[in-house]
Amino acid sequence: MSSSNHYLHQNDKNVNADVVMGNLNLYVDENANKPITLNLDVIMGNVTVYVPASWQVATQTANIMGATKIPVEMTDYAAQPDLIIKGDVVMGSIIVKQV
């Protein structure tokens, strides 16, 4: 039941995180190399991802009594995604916010 912040920079291409009964804030640098893949497993916890507003986000998550929320303007399925979120969410959430 803790909280953590992590900043994704230019060399972060494939990020793995497991969150169990805690909170994780991920901040994506606008100058980071694209695409970035986040492999997230969230159990009774929350992950908030702060992404530059111009980026496109794609998700491949399995949600069991949980949710993955992305602003609709960041989900142009015809565009190449800049950020790919994969993983499982059990009784928790992954929330993407524009900055």
PDB file of C-alpha atoms in Angstrom:
ATOM      1  CA  MET A   1       0.000   0.000   0.000  1.00  0.00           C
ATOM      2  CA  SER A   2       2.549   2.489  -1.162  1.00  0.00           C
ATOM      3  CA  SER A   3       2.865   5.123  -3.847  1.00  0.00           C
ATOM      4  CA  SER A   4       5.578   5.643  -6.445  1.00  0.00           C
ATOM      5  CA  ASN A   5       6.441   8.048  -9.266  1.00  0.00           C
ATOM      6  CA  HIS A   6       8.472   7.148 -12.341  1.00  0.00           C
ATOM      7  CA  TYR A   7       9.558   9.344 -15.242  1.00  0.00           C
ATOM      8  CA  LEU A   8       9.914   7.776 -18.704  1.00  0.00           C
ATOM      9  CA  HIS A   9      12.725   9.333 -20.734  1.00  0.00           C
ATOM     10  CA  GLN A  10      14.316   8.795 -24.141  1.00  0.00           C
ATOM     11  CA  ASN A  11      15.730   5.321 -23.527  1.00  0.00           C
ATOM     12  CA  ASP A  12      12.603   3.769 -22.000  1.00  0.00           C
ATOM     13  CA  LYS A  13      11.112   1.597 -24.750  1.00  0.00           C
ATOM     14  CA  ASN A  14       9.681  -1.353 -22.813  1.00  0.00           C
ATOM     15  CA  VAL A  15       8.560  -0.750 -19.230  1.00  0.00           C
ATOM     16  CA  ASN A  16       7.297  -3.455 -16.862  1.00  0.00           C
ATOM     17  CA  ALA A  17       5.444  -2.707 -13.629  1.00  0.00           C
ATOM     18  CA  ASP A  18       3.414  -4.711 -11.133  1.00  0.00           C
ATOM     19  CA  VAL A  19       1.190  -2.740  -8.760  1.00  0.00           C
ATOM     20  CA  VAL A  20      -0.478  -4.552  -5.866  1.00  0.00           C
ATOM     21  CA  MET A  21      -2.627  -2.479  -3.500  1.00  0.00           C
ATOM     22  CA  GLY A  22      -0.668   0.679  -4.285  1.00  0.00           C
ATOM     23  CA  ASN A  23      -0.458   3.646  -6.631  1.00  0.00           C
ATOM     24  CA  LEU A  24       1.956   4.315  -9.474  1.00  0.00           C
ATOM     25  CA  ASN A  25       2.276   7.577 -11.401  1.00  0.00           C
ATOM     26  CA  LEU A  26       4.116   7.380 -14.733  1.00  0.00           C
ATOM     27  CA  TYR A  27       5.159  10.588 -16.458  1.00  0.00           C
ATOM     28  CA  VAL A  28       6.083  10.318 -20.153  1.00  0.00           C
ATOM     29  CA  ASP A  29       8.595  12.845 -21.472  1.00  0.00           C
ATOM     30  CA  GLU A  30       7.455  14.497 -24.703  1.00  0.00           C
ATOM     31  CA  ASN A  31      10.903  13.830 -26.202  1.00  0.00           C
ATOM     32  CA  ALA A  32      10.843  10.095 -25.434  1.00  0.00           C
ATOM     33  CA  ASN A  33      11.494   7.717 -28.313  1.00  0.00           C
ATOM     34  CA  LYS A  34       8.265   6.292 -29.730  1.00  0.00           C
ATOM     35  CA  PRO A  35       6.652   3.851 -29.403  1.00  0.00           C
ATOM     36  CA  ILE A  36       6.817   2.986 -25.722  1.00  0.00           C
ATOM     37  CA  THR A  37       5.264  -0.251 -24.488  1.00  0.00           C
ATOM     38  CA  LEU A  38       3.994  -0.430 -20.909  1.00  0.00           C
ATOM     39  CA  ASN A  39       3.439  -3.935 -19.517  1.00  0.00           C
ATOM     40  CA  LEU A  40       1.296  -3.343 -16.438  1.00  0.00           C
ATOM     41  CA  ASP A  41      -0.242  -5.815 -14.003  1.00  0.00           C
ATOM     42  CA  VAL A  42      -2.476  -4.042 -11.505  1.00  0.00           C
ATOM     43  CA  ILE A  43      -4.170  -5.814  -8.598  1.00  0.00           C
ATOM     44  CA  MET A  44      -6.311  -3.707  -6.272  1.00  0.00           C
ATOM     45  CA  GLY A  45      -4.186  -0.687  -7.169  1.00  0.00           C
ATOM     46  CA  ASN A  46      -4.103   2.281  -9.507  1.00  0.00           C
ATOM     47  CA  VAL A  47      -1.778   3.427 -12.272  1.00  0.00           C
ATOM     48  CA  THR A  48      -2.006   6.939 -13.702  1.00  0.00           C
ATOM     49  CA  VAL A  49      -0.059   7.614 -16.901  1.00  0.00           C
ATOM     50  CA  TYR A  50       0.572  11.260 -17.839  1.00  0.00           C
ATOM     51  CA  VAL A  51       1.097  11.487 -21.611  1.00  0.00           C
ATOM     52  CA  PRO A  52       1.735  14.443 -23.963  1.00  0.00           C
ATOM     53  CA  ALA A  53      -1.569  15.536 -25.508  1.00  0.00           C
ATOM     54  CA  SER A  54      -0.411  14.919 -29.078  1.00  0.00           C
ATOM     55  CA  TRP A  55       0.369  11.227 -28.495  1.00  0.00           C
ATOM     56  CA  GLN A  56      -1.860   8.350 -29.584  1.00  0.00           C
ATOM     57  CA  VAL A  57      -2.476   5.516 -27.126  1.00  0.00           C
ATOM     58  CA  ALA A  58      -3.471   1.902 -27.782  1.00  0.00           C
ATOM     59  CA  THR A  59      -4.487  -0.598 -25.105  1.00  0.00           C
ATOM     60  CA  GLN A  60      -4.463  -4.358 -24.879  1.00  0.00           C
ATOM     61  CA  THR A  61      -5.621  -4.920 -21.316  1.00  0.00           C
ATOM     62  CA  ALA A  62      -7.803  -7.525 -19.660  1.00  0.00           C
ATOM     63  CA  ASN A  63      -9.981  -5.887 -17.012  1.00  0.00           C
ATOM     64  CA  ILE A  64     -11.554  -7.997 -14.261  1.00  0.00           C
ATOM     65  CA  MET A  65     -13.653  -5.812 -11.978  1.00  0.00           C
ATOM     66  CA  GLY A  66     -11.293  -3.007 -13.051  1.00  0.00           C
ATOM     67  CA  ALA A  67     -10.986  -0.376 -15.754  1.00  0.00           C
ATOM     68  CA  THR A  68      -8.648   1.195 -18.284  1.00  0.00           C
ATOM     69  CA  LYS A  69      -9.608   4.802 -19.122  1.00  0.00           C
ATOM     70  CA  ILE A  70      -8.143   6.860 -21.985  1.00  0.00           C
ATOM     71  CA  PRO A  71      -9.294  10.245 -23.353  1.00  0.00           C
ATOM     72  CA  VAL A  72     -11.193   9.558 -26.581  1.00  0.00           C
ATOM     73  CA  GLU A  73      -9.057  12.007 -28.588  1.00  0.00           C
ATOM     74  CA  MET A  74      -5.980   9.864 -27.853  1.00  0.00           C
ATOM     75  CA  THR A  75      -7.419   6.712 -29.450  1.00  0.00           C
ATOM     76  CA  ASP A  76      -7.254   7.179 -33.226  1.00  0.00           C
ATOM     77  CA  TYR A  77      -7.157   3.531 -34.267  1.00  0.00           C
ATOM     78  CA  ALA A  78      -5.976   4.415 -37.777  1.00  0.00           C
ATOM     79  CA  ALA A  79      -2.875   6.179 -36.424  1.00  0.00           C
ATOM     80  CA  GLN A  80       0.334   4.504 -35.305  1.00  0.00           C
ATOM     81  CA  PRO A  81       0.298   4.427 -31.475  1.00  0.00           C
ATOM     82  CA  ASP A  82       2.999   6.312 -29.594  1.00  0.00           C
ATOM     83  CA  LEU A  83       2.209   4.472 -26.360  1.00  0.00           C
ATOM     84  CA  ILE A  84       0.996   0.874 -26.065  1.00  0.00           C
ATOM     85  CA  ILE A  85      -0.439  -0.311 -22.755  1.00  0.00           C
ATOM     86  CA  LYS A  86      -0.636  -4.070 -22.174  1.00  0.00           C
ATOM     87  CA  GLY A  87      -1.500  -6.086 -19.112  1.00  0.00           C
ATOM     88  CA  ASP A  88      -4.138  -7.107 -16.622  1.00  0.00           C
ATOM     89  CA  VAL A  89      -6.234  -4.990 -14.261  1.00  0.00           C
ATOM     90  CA  VAL A  90      -7.929  -6.801 -11.369  1.00  0.00           C
ATOM     91  CA  MET A  91     -10.076  -4.654  -9.069  1.00  0.00           C
ATOM     92  CA  GLY A  92      -8.016  -1.575  -9.951  1.00  0.00           C
ATOM     93  CA  SER A  93      -7.519   0.973 -12.697  1.00  0.00           C
ATOM     94  CA  ILE A  94      -5.207   2.335 -15.350  1.00  0.00           C
ATOM     95  CA  ILE A  95      -5.971   5.958 -16.193  1.00  0.00           C
ATOM     96  CA  VAL A  96      -4.287   7.925 -18.981  1.00  0.00           C
ATOM     97  CA  LYS A  97      -4.271  11.708 -18.646  1.00  0.00           C
ATOM     98  CA  GLN A  98      -3.161  14.343 -21.155  1.00  0.00           C
ATOM     99  CA  VAL A  99      -0.565  16.927 -20.170  1.00  0.00           C
TER     100      VAL A  99
END
